[in-house]
CSV table of C-alpha atoms and ligand atoms in Angstrom, one decimal:
chain,number,residue,atom,x,y,z
S,1,MET,CA,-135.1,-121.3,150.3
S,2,ASN,CA,-135.4,-117.7,151.7
S,3,TYR,CA,-132.1,-115.9,151.0
S,4,ASP,CA,-130.7,-113.0,153.1
S,5,ILE,CA,-130.7,-110.8,149.9
S,6,VAL,CA,-131.9,-111.3,146.4
S,7,ILE,CA,-130.7,-109.2,143.6
S,8,LYS,CA,-133.8,-109.2,141.4
S,9,GLY,CA,-134.4,-108.7,137.7
S,10,GLY,CA,-131.0,-107.7,136.5
S,11,THR,CA,-128.9,-109.0,133.6
S,12,VAL,CA,-126.2,-111.3,135.1
S,13,VAL,CA,-122.8,-111.0,133.3
S,14,THR,CA,-120.2,-113.7,133.9
S,15,ALA,CA,-116.9,-114.4,132.2
S,16,THR,CA,-118.7,-116.4,129.6
S,17,ASP,CA,-122.4,-115.5,129.5
S,18,GLN,CA,-125.0,-112.8,129.8
S,19,PHE,CA,-128.5,-113.7,130.8
S,20,PRO,CA,-131.5,-112.4,132.9
S,21,ALA,CA,-131.6,-113.9,136.4
S,22,ASP,CA,-131.9,-113.2,140.1
S,23,ILE,CA,-129.1,-113.9,142.5
S,24,GLY,CA,-129.7,-115.4,145.9
S,25,ILE,CA,-127.2,-114.5,148.7
S,26,ALA,CA,-126.9,-116.0,152.2
S,27,ASP,CA,-123.9,-115.9,154.6
S,28,GLY,CA,-122.0,-113.5,152.3
S,29,LYS,CA,-121.9,-116.1,149.5
S,30,ILE,CA,-123.8,-116.5,146.3
S,31,GLN,CA,-126.2,-119.4,146.8
S,32,ALA,CA,-128.3,-119.5,143.7
S,33,ILE,CA,-128.7,-117.9,140.2
S,34,ALA,CA,-132.2,-118.5,138.9
S,35,LYS,CA,-135.5,-116.9,138.1
S,36,GLN,CA,-138.1,-115.8,140.8
S,37,LEU,CA,-135.9,-116.1,143.9
S,38,GLU,CA,-137.3,-114.7,147.2
S,39,GLY,CA,-135.3,-113.1,150.0
S,40,THR,CA,-135.6,-111.2,153.2
S,41,ARG,CA,-134.3,-108.2,151.4
S,42,GLN,CA,-134.8,-107.6,147.6
S,43,ILE,CA,-132.7,-105.3,145.6
S,44,ASP,CA,-134.2,-104.2,142.3
S,45,ALA,CA,-131.6,-104.5,139.5
S,46,SER,CA,-134.0,-104.1,136.6
S,47,GLY,CA,-132.3,-102.3,133.7
S,48,LEU,CA,-128.9,-102.9,135.3
S,49,LEU,CA,-126.0,-105.3,134.6
S,50,VAL,CA,-125.0,-107.5,137.6
S,51,MET,CA,-121.3,-108.3,137.4
S,52,PRO,CA,-118.6,-109.6,139.7
S,53,GLY,CA,-117.0,-106.8,141.9
S,54,GLY,CA,-113.8,-105.6,140.3
S,55,VAL,CA,-110.6,-107.3,141.3
S,56,ASP,CA,-107.6,-104.9,140.9
S,57,THR,CA,-104.4,-106.9,141.3
S,58,HIS,CA,-102.0,-103.9,141.1
S,59,CYS,CA,-102.7,-101.1,143.6
S,60,HIS,CA,-100.1,-99.1,145.6
S,61,ILE,CA,-101.7,-98.3,149.0
S,62,GLU,CA,-99.9,-96.8,151.9
S,63,GLN,CA,-96.7,-98.2,150.4
S,64,LEU,CA,-93.8,-97.2,152.6
S,65,ARG,CA,-90.9,-95.3,151.0
S,66,ALA,CA,-87.3,-95.5,152.2
S,67,ASP,CA,-87.7,-92.0,153.9
S,68,GLY,CA,-90.6,-93.3,156.0
S,69,THR,CA,-93.4,-91.5,154.1
S,70,THR,CA,-96.1,-93.4,152.2
S,71,ASP,CA,-98.2,-93.2,149.1
S,72,GLU,CA,-100.9,-90.7,150.1
S,73,ASP,CA,-104.0,-92.9,149.9
S,74,SER,CA,-104.5,-94.8,153.1
S,75,PHE,CA,-106.3,-98.1,153.2
S,76,ILE,CA,-109.5,-96.2,154.2
S,77,THR,CA,-109.3,-93.7,151.4
S,78,ALA,CA,-108.2,-96.2,148.7
S,79,SER,CA,-110.9,-98.6,149.8
S,80,THR,CA,-113.5,-95.8,149.5
S,81,SER,CA,-112.2,-95.0,146.0
S,82,ALA,CA,-112.2,-98.7,145.0
S,83,LEU,CA,-115.8,-99.2,146.2
S,84,ALA,CA,-116.9,-96.0,144.5
S,85,GLY,CA,-115.7,-97.4,141.3
S,86,GLY,CA,-117.1,-100.9,141.7
S,87,THR,CA,-114.0,-102.7,142.9
S,88,THR,CA,-114.2,-105.1,145.9
S,89,THR,CA,-110.8,-106.8,146.0
S,90,ALA,CA,-107.3,-105.4,145.6
S,91,ILE,CA,-103.8,-106.8,145.7
S,92,THR,CA,-101.5,-104.2,147.2
S,93,PHE,CA,-97.8,-104.2,147.9
S,94,SER,CA,-95.5,-104.9,150.9
S,95,ALA,CA,-92.1,-103.3,150.1
S,96,GLN,CA,-88.8,-104.6,151.3
S,97,PHE,CA,-85.9,-102.1,151.6
S,98,LYS,CA,-82.4,-103.1,150.7
S,99,GLY,CA,-80.5,-104.2,153.8
S,100,ARG,CA,-83.7,-104.8,155.8
S,101,PRO,CA,-85.6,-108.0,156.5
S,102,ILE,CA,-89.1,-108.6,155.1
S,103,GLY,CA,-90.9,-110.0,158.2
S,104,PRO,CA,-91.3,-106.8,160.3
S,105,SER,CA,-92.3,-104.7,157.3
S,106,LEU,CA,-94.9,-107.2,156.1
S,107,ALA,CA,-96.3,-107.2,159.7
S,108,GLU,CA,-96.5,-103.4,159.4
S,109,TYR,CA,-98.5,-103.6,156.2
S,110,HIS,CA,-100.9,-106.2,157.8
S,111,ARG,CA,-101.4,-103.7,160.7
S,112,ARG,CA,-102.1,-100.8,158.3
S,113,ALA,CA,-104.4,-102.9,156.1
S,114,ARG,CA,-106.7,-103.8,159.1
S,115,SER,CA,-108.7,-100.6,158.3
S,116,ALA,CA,-109.4,-101.7,154.7
S,117,MET,CA,-113.0,-101.8,153.5
S,118,ILE,CA,-112.3,-104.0,150.6
S,119,ASP,CA,-110.8,-107.5,150.6
S,120,TYR,CA,-107.1,-107.5,150.0
S,121,SER,CA,-103.9,-109.5,149.6
S,122,PHE,CA,-100.3,-108.5,149.1
S,123,HIS,CA,-97.5,-108.8,146.5
S,124,GLN,CA,-94.2,-108.8,148.3
S,125,ILE,CA,-91.6,-106.5,146.6
S,126,ILE,CA,-88.2,-108.1,146.8
S,127,THR,CA,-85.3,-105.6,146.5
S,128,ASP,CA,-82.5,-107.5,148.1
S,129,ALA,CA,-82.0,-111.2,147.2
S,130,THR,CA,-79.8,-112.1,150.2
S,131,ASP,CA,-79.4,-115.6,151.3
S,132,ALA,CA,-81.7,-115.0,154.3
S,133,VAL,CA,-84.4,-113.6,152.0
S,134,ILE,CA,-84.1,-116.4,149.4
S,135,GLN,CA,-83.8,-119.3,151.8
S,136,GLU,CA,-85.9,-118.2,154.8
S,137,GLU,CA,-88.0,-115.2,154.3
S,138,ILE,CA,-89.6,-116.0,150.9
S,139,PRO,CA,-90.7,-119.5,152.0
S,140,ALA,CA,-92.1,-118.0,155.2
S,141,LEU,CA,-94.1,-115.3,153.5
S,142,VAL,CA,-95.5,-117.7,150.8
S,143,ALA,CA,-96.5,-120.1,153.6
S,144,SER,CA,-98.4,-117.1,155.2
S,145,GLY,CA,-100.5,-116.7,152.1
S,146,VAL,CA,-98.5,-114.0,150.3
S,147,ARG,CA,-98.1,-116.0,147.1
S,148,SER,CA,-96.8,-113.4,144.7
S,149,LEU,CA,-93.5,-111.6,144.5
S,150,LYS,CA,-92.8,-108.3,142.7
S,151,VAL,CA,-89.5,-107.4,141.1
S,152,PHE,CA,-88.5,-104.0,139.7
S,153,MET,CA,-85.9,-104.1,137.0
S,154,THR,CA,-85.6,-100.3,137.3
S,155,TYR,CA,-86.0,-97.5,139.9
S,156,ASP,CA,-83.5,-96.6,142.6
S,157,PRO,CA,-83.6,-98.0,145.3
S,158,LEU,CA,-85.9,-100.8,144.3
S,159,ASN,CA,-84.2,-102.3,141.2
S,160,VAL,CA,-82.9,-105.8,141.1
S,161,ASP,CA,-80.1,-107.0,138.7
S,162,ASP,CA,-80.3,-110.1,136.6
S,163,ARG,CA,-78.6,-112.3,139.2
S,164,GLY,CA,-81.1,-111.1,141.8
S,165,LEU,CA,-84.0,-111.7,139.5
S,166,LEU,CA,-82.8,-115.3,138.8
S,167,ARG,CA,-82.5,-116.0,142.5
S,168,ILE,CA,-86.0,-114.7,143.1
S,169,LEU,CA,-87.4,-116.7,140.2
S,170,ALA,CA,-85.8,-119.8,141.6
S,171,ALA,CA,-87.1,-119.1,145.1
S,172,ALA,CA,-90.6,-118.7,143.7
S,173,ARG,CA,-90.3,-121.9,141.7
S,174,ARG,CA,-89.3,-123.8,144.9
S,175,THR,CA,-92.1,-122.2,147.0
S,176,GLY,CA,-94.9,-122.1,144.4
S,177,ALA,CA,-95.3,-118.4,144.0
S,178,LEU,CA,-96.0,-116.2,141.0
S,179,VAL,CA,-93.5,-113.4,140.1
S,180,THR,CA,-94.7,-110.1,138.8
S,181,VAL,CA,-92.2,-107.8,137.0
S,182,HIS,CA,-91.8,-104.1,136.3
S,183,CYS,CA,-89.9,-104.3,133.0
S,184,GLU,CA,-87.7,-101.3,132.0
S,185,ASN,CA,-83.9,-101.2,131.5
S,186,TYR,CA,-82.4,-99.4,134.5
S,187,GLU,CA,-79.1,-98.4,132.9
S,188,ALA,CA,-80.6,-97.3,129.7
S,189,ILE,CA,-83.0,-95.0,131.5
S,190,ARG,CA,-80.2,-93.6,133.7
S,191,TRP,CA,-78.0,-92.9,130.7
S,192,ARG,CA,-80.8,-91.2,128.7
S,193,THR,CA,-82.0,-89.2,131.7
S,194,GLU,CA,-78.5,-87.8,132.3
S,195,ALA,CA,-78.2,-86.9,128.7
S,196,LEU,CA,-81.6,-85.2,128.6
S,197,LEU,CA,-80.9,-83.2,131.7
S,198,ALA,CA,-77.5,-82.2,130.4
S,199,ALA,CA,-79.2,-81.0,127.2
S,200,GLY,CA,-81.6,-78.9,129.4
S,201,HIS,CA,-84.6,-81.1,128.7
S,202,THR,CA,-86.2,-81.1,132.1
S,203,ALA,CA,-90.0,-80.8,131.5
S,204,PRO,CA,-92.4,-83.7,132.3
S,205,LYS,CA,-92.7,-84.7,128.6
S,206,TYR,CA,-89.0,-85.8,128.7
S,207,HIS,CA,-90.0,-88.6,131.1
S,208,ALA,CA,-91.2,-90.4,128.0
S,209,TRP,CA,-88.0,-89.6,126.0
S,210,ALA,CA,-86.0,-91.1,128.9
S,211,ARG,CA,-87.8,-94.5,128.6
S,212,PRO,CA,-89.0,-95.1,125.0
S,213,GLU,CA,-90.7,-98.3,124.0
S,214,VAL,CA,-87.4,-100.2,123.3
S,215,VAL,CA,-86.4,-99.7,126.9
S,216,GLU,CA,-89.5,-101.6,128.0
S,217,ARG,CA,-89.3,-104.2,125.2
S,218,GLU,CA,-85.7,-105.1,126.1
S,219,ALA,CA,-86.5,-105.6,129.7
S,220,VAL,CA,-89.6,-107.7,128.9
S,221,PHE,CA,-87.5,-109.9,126.6
S,222,ARG,CA,-84.9,-110.3,129.3
S,223,ALA,CA,-87.4,-111.0,132.1
S,224,ILE,CA,-89.1,-113.7,129.9
S,225,ALA,CA,-85.8,-115.2,128.9
S,226,LEU,CA,-84.7,-115.5,132.6
S,227,ALA,CA,-88.1,-116.9,133.6
S,228,GLU,CA,-87.8,-119.5,130.8
S,229,LEU,CA,-84.3,-120.4,132.0
S,230,VAL,CA,-85.7,-121.1,135.5
S,231,ASP,CA,-89.1,-122.4,134.2
S,232,GLN,CA,-90.9,-120.0,136.5
S,233,PRO,CA,-94.3,-118.5,135.6
S,234,ILE,CA,-94.4,-114.7,135.6
S,235,GLN,CA,-96.8,-111.8,135.0
S,236,ILE,CA,-95.5,-108.7,133.2
S,237,PHE,CA,-96.9,-105.5,134.7
S,238,HIS,CA,-98.3,-102.5,132.9
S,239,VAL,CA,-97.6,-103.2,129.2
S,240,SER,CA,-97.7,-99.9,127.4
S,241,CYS,CA,-97.6,-100.7,123.7
S,242,THR,CA,-97.8,-103.2,120.9
S,243,GLU,CA,-94.1,-103.8,120.3
S,244,VAL,CA,-93.9,-105.0,124.0
S,245,ALA,CA,-97.1,-107.1,123.8
S,246,GLU,CA,-95.7,-108.8,120.7
S,247,GLU,CA,-92.6,-109.9,122.6
S,248,ILE,CA,-95.0,-111.5,125.1
S,249,ALA,CA,-97.2,-113.0,122.4
S,250,ARG,CA,-94.1,-114.7,120.9
S,251,ALA,CA,-93.2,-116.3,124.3
S,252,GLN,CA,-96.8,-117.4,124.9
S,253,ALA,CA,-96.9,-119.0,121.5
S,254,ARG,CA,-93.9,-121.2,122.4
S,255,GLY,CA,-95.6,-122.3,125.6
S,256,VAL,CA,-94.0,-120.0,128.2
S,257,LYS,CA,-96.2,-119.4,131.2
S,258,VAL,CA,-96.1,-115.6,130.9
S,259,TRP,CA,-99.2,-113.4,131.5
S,260,ALA,CA,-99.5,-109.7,131.1
S,261,GLU,CA,-101.6,-106.8,132.3
S,262,THR,CA,-102.2,-103.3,130.9
S,263,CYS,CA,-103.8,-100.4,132.6
S,264,PRO,CA,-106.5,-97.8,131.6
S,265,GLN,CA,-103.8,-95.0,131.5
S,266,TYR,CA,-102.2,-96.8,128.5
S,267,LEU,CA,-105.6,-97.0,126.8
S,268,THR,CA,-106.6,-93.4,127.3
S,269,LEU,CA,-103.6,-91.1,127.9
S,270,THR,CA,-100.8,-90.3,125.5
S,271,GLU,CA,-97.4,-88.7,125.7
S,272,ASP,CA,-99.0,-85.4,124.6
S,273,ASP,CA,-100.7,-85.3,128.0
S,274,MET,CA,-97.3,-84.9,129.6
S,275,ASP,CA,-96.6,-81.9,127.3
S,276,ARG,CA,-99.0,-79.6,129.1
S,277,PRO,CA,-97.9,-76.1,130.2
S,278,GLY,CA,-95.5,-75.7,133.2
S,279,LEU,CA,-95.3,-78.9,135.3
S,280,GLU,CA,-99.0,-79.8,134.7
S,281,GLY,CA,-97.8,-82.8,132.6
S,282,ALA,CA,-96.6,-84.4,135.9
S,283,LYS,CA,-100.2,-85.4,136.5
S,284,PHE,CA,-99.8,-88.0,133.7
S,285,MET,CA,-96.3,-89.3,134.5
S,286,CYS,CA,-96.2,-93.0,135.1
S,287,SER,CA,-93.8,-95.7,134.2
S,288,PRO,CA,-93.7,-97.1,131.5
S,289,ALA,CA,-94.8,-93.7,130.0
S,290,PRO,CA,-98.0,-93.2,128.1
S,291,ARG,CA,-97.2,-93.6,124.4
S,292,LYS,CA,-98.3,-92.1,121.1
S,293,LYS,CA,-102.0,-92.0,120.3
S,294,GLY,CA,-101.6,-94.9,117.8
S,295,ALA,CA,-100.5,-97.3,120.6
S,296,ILE,CA,-104.0,-97.3,122.0
S,297,GLU,CA,-105.7,-99.3,119.2
S,298,GLY,CA,-102.7,-101.7,119.2
S,299,LEU,CA,-103.2,-102.5,122.8
S,300,TRP,CA,-107.0,-103.1,122.3
S,301,GLN,CA,-106.0,-105.6,119.6
S,302,GLN,CA,-103.6,-107.4,122.0
S,303,ILE,CA,-106.4,-107.5,124.6
S,304,ARG,CA,-108.8,-109.1,122.0
S,305,ARG,CA,-106.0,-111.6,121.1
S,306,GLY,CA,-105.6,-112.5,124.7
S,307,THR,CA,-102.0,-111.5,125.0
S,308,LEU,CA,-103.0,-109.0,127.6
S,309,ASP,CA,-105.6,-110.7,129.9
S,310,VAL,CA,-105.7,-108.4,132.9
S,311,VAL,CA,-106.4,-104.7,133.3
S,312,SER,CA,-105.4,-103.3,136.6
S,313,SER,CA,-105.2,-99.7,137.7
S,314,ASP,CA,-101.6,-99.5,139.1
S,315,HIS,CA,-103.2,-97.0,141.5
S,316,SER,CA,-100.5,-94.7,142.9
S,317,GLY,CA,-101.4,-91.9,145.3
S,318,PHE,CA,-99.2,-88.9,144.6
S,319,SER,CA,-100.9,-85.6,144.7
S,320,PHE,CA,-99.9,-82.8,142.4
S,321,GLY,CA,-99.8,-80.0,145.0
S,322,THR,CA,-98.4,-81.7,148.2
S,323,ALA,CA,-94.7,-82.1,149.1
S,324,GLN,CA,-95.4,-85.7,149.9
S,325,GLY,CA,-96.9,-86.4,146.5
S,326,LYS,CA,-95.4,-85.8,143.1
S,327,GLY,CA,-92.7,-83.7,144.8
S,328,ILE,CA,-93.3,-80.5,142.9
S,329,ALA,CA,-94.4,-78.6,146.1
S,330,GLY,CA,-91.2,-79.8,147.6
S,331,GLY,CA,-89.1,-78.3,144.8
S,332,ALA,CA,-89.0,-81.0,142.2
S,333,ASP,CA,-88.7,-79.1,138.9
S,334,ASN,CA,-87.4,-81.8,136.5
S,335,PHE,CA,-88.8,-85.0,135.3
S,336,ARG,CA,-86.2,-87.2,137.1
S,337,ASP,CA,-87.3,-85.9,140.6
S,338,ILE,CA,-91.1,-86.1,140.0
S,339,ALA,CA,-92.7,-89.2,141.5
S,340,ASN,CA,-94.1,-91.7,139.0
S,341,GLY,CA,-97.6,-93.0,139.1
S,342,VAL,CA,-101.2,-92.0,138.6
S,343,PRO,CA,-104.3,-92.7,140.7
S,344,GLY,CA,-107.0,-94.8,139.1
S,345,VAL,CA,-108.6,-97.5,141.3
S,346,ALA,CA,-112.0,-95.7,141.0
S,347,ALA,CA,-111.7,-94.9,137.3
S,348,ARG,CA,-110.6,-98.4,136.2
S,349,LEU,CA,-114.0,-100.0,135.7
S,350,PRO,CA,-115.8,-97.0,134.2
S,351,LEU,CA,-113.0,-96.3,131.8
S,352,MET,CA,-112.8,-99.9,130.7
S,353,PHE,CA,-116.5,-100.3,130.3
S,354,SER,CA,-116.8,-97.0,128.4
S,355,GLU,CA,-113.8,-97.3,126.2
S,356,GLY,CA,-114.2,-101.1,125.8
S,357,VAL,CA,-117.9,-102.2,125.9
S,358,ALA,CA,-119.7,-98.9,125.1
S,359,LYS,CA,-117.4,-98.3,122.1
S,360,GLY,CA,-117.7,-101.9,120.9
S,361,ARG,CA,-114.1,-102.9,121.3
S,362,ILE,CA,-115.0,-105.8,123.7
S,363,ASP,CA,-118.2,-107.3,125.0
S,364,ALA,CA,-119.4,-107.3,128.6
S,365,CYS,CA,-118.1,-110.8,129.2
S,366,GLN,CA,-114.7,-109.8,128.1
S,367,PHE,CA,-114.9,-106.8,130.4
S,368,VAL,CA,-115.7,-109.2,133.3
S,369,ARG,CA,-112.8,-111.4,132.3
S,370,LEU,CA,-110.3,-108.5,132.1
S,371,THR,CA,-111.3,-106.7,135.3
S,372,ALA,CA,-112.4,-109.5,137.7
S,373,TYR,CA,-112.3,-113.1,136.5
S,374,ASN,CA,-108.8,-113.3,135.0
S,375,PRO,CA,-107.0,-111.4,137.8
S,376,ALA,CA,-108.7,-113.5,140.5
S,377,ARG,CA,-107.8,-116.7,138.7
S,378,LEU,CA,-104.2,-115.7,137.9
S,379,PHE,CA,-103.5,-114.8,141.5
S,380,GLY,CA,-105.3,-117.6,143.2
S,381,LEU,CA,-108.2,-115.6,144.7
S,382,THR,CA,-110.5,-118.6,144.4
S,383,ASN,CA,-113.7,-117.0,145.8
S,384,LYS,CA,-113.4,-113.8,143.9
S,385,GLY,CA,-114.2,-112.5,140.4
S,386,ARG,CA,-117.0,-115.0,139.7
S,387,ILE,CA,-120.8,-115.2,139.8
S,388,ALA,CA,-121.3,-118.8,140.8
S,389,PRO,CA,-122.8,-120.7,143.7
S,390,GLY,CA,-120.2,-120.8,146.6
S,391,ALA,CA,-118.3,-117.7,145.4
S,392,ASP,CA,-118.2,-114.6,147.7
S,393,ALA,CA,-121.2,-112.3,147.0
S,394,ASP,CA,-119.0,-109.5,145.6
S,395,LEU,CA,-121.1,-107.8,143.0
S,396,VAL,CA,-121.4,-104.5,141.2
S,397,LEU,CA,-124.7,-103.3,139.8
S,398,TRP,CA,-124.0,-101.3,136.7
S,399,ASP,CA,-126.0,-98.8,134.7
S,400,PRO,CA,-124.7,-99.4,131.2
S,401,SER,CA,-126.1,-96.3,129.7
S,402,LYS,CA,-125.5,-93.7,132.4
S,403,LYS,CA,-123.2,-90.9,131.1
S,404,VAL,CA,-120.9,-89.3,133.6
S,405,THR,CA,-118.2,-86.7,133.3
S,406,LEU,CA,-115.2,-87.8,135.5
S,407,THR,CA,-114.2,-85.3,138.2
S,408,ASN,CA,-111.7,-85.7,141.0
S,409,ALA,CA,-114.5,-85.5,143.5
S,410,LEU,CA,-116.1,-88.6,142.0
S,411,MET,CA,-112.9,-90.6,142.5
S,412,GLN,CA,-113.3,-90.3,146.3
S,413,HIS,CA,-109.6,-90.8,146.9
S,414,ASP,CA,-107.2,-88.6,148.9
S,415,ILE,CA,-105.3,-87.3,145.9
S,416,ASP,CA,-105.8,-83.8,144.6
S,417,TYR,CA,-106.3,-84.7,141.0
S,418,THR,CA,-107.4,-87.3,138.5
S,419,PRO,CA,-105.6,-87.7,135.2
S,420,TYR,CA,-109.1,-88.4,133.7
S,421,GLU,CA,-110.7,-85.0,134.7
S,422,GLY,CA,-113.4,-84.0,132.2
S,423,MET,CA,-113.5,-87.4,130.3
S,424,GLU,CA,-117.0,-88.5,129.6
S,425,VAL,CA,-117.8,-92.2,130.3
S,426,THR,CA,-120.8,-94.3,129.4
S,427,GLY,CA,-121.6,-96.8,132.1
S,428,TRP,CA,-121.4,-96.3,135.9
S,429,PRO,CA,-121.6,-98.4,139.1
S,430,VAL,CA,-124.8,-97.7,141.1
S,431,MET,CA,-124.2,-100.3,143.9
S,432,THR,CA,-121.2,-102.2,145.1
S,433,ILE,CA,-121.7,-105.3,147.3
S,434,LEU,CA,-118.9,-107.0,149.3
S,435,ARG,CA,-119.7,-110.4,150.7
S,436,GLY,CA,-123.4,-109.7,150.7
S,437,GLN,CA,-123.1,-106.3,152.3
S,438,ILE,CA,-124.0,-103.1,150.5
S,439,ALA,CA,-120.7,-101.1,150.5
S,440,MET,CA,-121.6,-98.3,148.0
S,441,GLN,CA,-124.9,-97.0,146.8
S,442,ASP,CA,-125.5,-94.1,144.4
S,443,ASP,CA,-121.9,-92.8,144.9
S,444,LYS,CA,-122.1,-93.0,148.7
S,445,VAL,CA,-119.7,-95.4,150.3
S,446,VAL,CA,-121.3,-96.9,153.5
S,447,ALA,CA,-118.8,-99.6,154.4
S,448,GLU,CA,-117.1,-99.5,157.8
S,449,PRO,CA,-113.4,-99.3,158.2
S,450,GLY,CA,-112.1,-102.7,159.0
S,451,SER,CA,-114.8,-104.5,157.1
S,452,GLY,CA,-112.3,-105.7,154.5
S,453,ARG,CA,-110.5,-109.1,155.0
S,454,PHE,CA,-107.0,-110.3,154.2
S,455,ILE,CA,-107.1,-113.2,151.7
S,456,PRO,CA,-104.3,-115.7,152.2
S,457,ARG,CA,-103.6,-117.5,148.9
S,458,GLY,CA,-102.8,-121.2,148.9
S,459,PRO,CA,-101.1,-123.3,146.2
S,460,TYR,CA,-102.9,-123.6,142.8
S,461,ASP,CA,-102.3,-125.4,139.6
S,462,LEU,CA,-102.2,-122.5,137.1
S,463,ILE,CA,-98.9,-121.2,138.3
S,464,LYS,CA,-97.1,-124.5,138.5
S,465,PRO,CA,-93.9,-124.6,136.3
S,466,THR,CA,-94.1,-126.3,133.0
S,467,GLY,CA,-91.4,-128.9,133.7
S,468,ARG,CA,-89.5,-127.8,130.6
S,469,LEU,CA,-85.9,-126.9,131.5
S,470,PRO,CA,-82.8,-126.3,129.5
S,471,ASN,CA,-80.7,-129.6,129.5
S,472,ASP,CA,-83.4,-131.0,131.9
S,473,PHE,CA,-81.3,-129.5,134.7
S,474,ASP,CA,-83.2,-127.8,137.5
S,475,ALA,CA,-80.7,-125.2,138.7
S,476,SER,CA,-83.3,-123.8,141.1
S,477,ALA,CA,-82.9,-126.9,143.3
S,478,PHE,CA,-79.3,-125.8,144.0
S,479,ALA,CA,-79.1,-122.0,143.7
I,501,URP,O1,-95.3,-95.1,137.5
I,501,URP,C1,-95.7,-96.1,138.1
I,501,URP,N1,-96.2,-97.1,137.5
I,501,URP,N2,-95.7,-96.0,139.5
I,501,URP,C2,-96.1,-97.0,140.4
I,501,URP,C3,-95.0,-98.0,140.7
I,501,URP,C4,-94.9,-98.9,139.6
I,501,URP,O2,-93.9,-98.8,138.8
I,501,URP,O3,-95.7,-99.9,139.4
I,502,ZN,ZN1,-94.3,-100.8,137.9
I,503,ZN,ZN1,-97.3,-100.3,140.2
């Protein structure tokens, strides 16, 4: 057979194996993985690794805020950044605001996302578990292919209380959706924040003091307990340290369907980064907060144990110097008023490859599992994250020995900084291919706005409930 494109002479890395082979592509799909394939167009991959395009299942893109503004990266700039870093698929967020219905806002996200240049899906943030949301809106959005819900246990005005969380878990169980959770104790953070500000502790470094590890661990314990009560599978977002991961490992060991992600910021940044002069530390403020240096090796150990099986970026576009961004230019001068979140969709794969594979903490197959295969499998992106006949031809050609010093310009986002400025990485994407089309080559993104596609996600077995319920009573059938 003559393929449209053949990727020739590279080392193919899948979730389980690494071997020399060519890849034959036709109609945007992988058709063959073998030696000596011929195609209309040949791409020389000698000396390169050929891996699945990155799948980043936690990206905030053009997310609307209650005041009508959005995260600064648009679908075009965030896609550009994703492709620059080797990522071809993202799950981004549609936010509900309290007192407002979901339908019109989800339609608005679909409209905005039409300019995307990567493939995408949505997590629906539920902030208001009203009867209409639980009984009508969640079933409708899951039927439309938005098969994951996001709950915040903290943050005004997004946080949901325990009763709301139980109702959302029950609705997800009935409709066959996965629930993702931001776990931090809302009241504990409020209480400590007020005390810190009263004591005159306003600098960015006190962001970490307001939400120490125990605040995250308590919420993770509670989220898992409530999910267990409902028998509803969940994923814990952005785990920052070992003591939290151990809480998850205990639940996994007793058979609870709980998965967990961490992010490159927790594997590279520390609370010392927030202690830079003036308000500079705001560039590293995210929630949960980066921890002490020692937390990093602990997280790698939890990755190797499999407790943490996804690494996402939690990409959040807040510039340092704009009023719309971190808020400093608009007058925010204490940690409570500075927006949380760091940009990272482009840096995710280079940081994970460099800190993980190049430093010998994980192998290349584990890298593929963490950054592409596992996230695709967990969220029902059935054609993504794999190099196999029939899968979408989403690939990244990777130079494993290229050394690059990270700069904001290389991130190609619309944010005025990167928290990773000046870090040297080993390993860099030289070409990104989306459904058989070259989307990035040698740092130049060539994809057209609108070339990305929405991926509706249907039902899949992995996220089915276990059937184990306290007293064998399924309360979710009634409440
Ligand atoms: O600080 C963070 N992580 N910002 C993004 C929103 C979230 O909590 O995921
Ligand atoms: Zn979060
Ligand atoms: Zn997030």
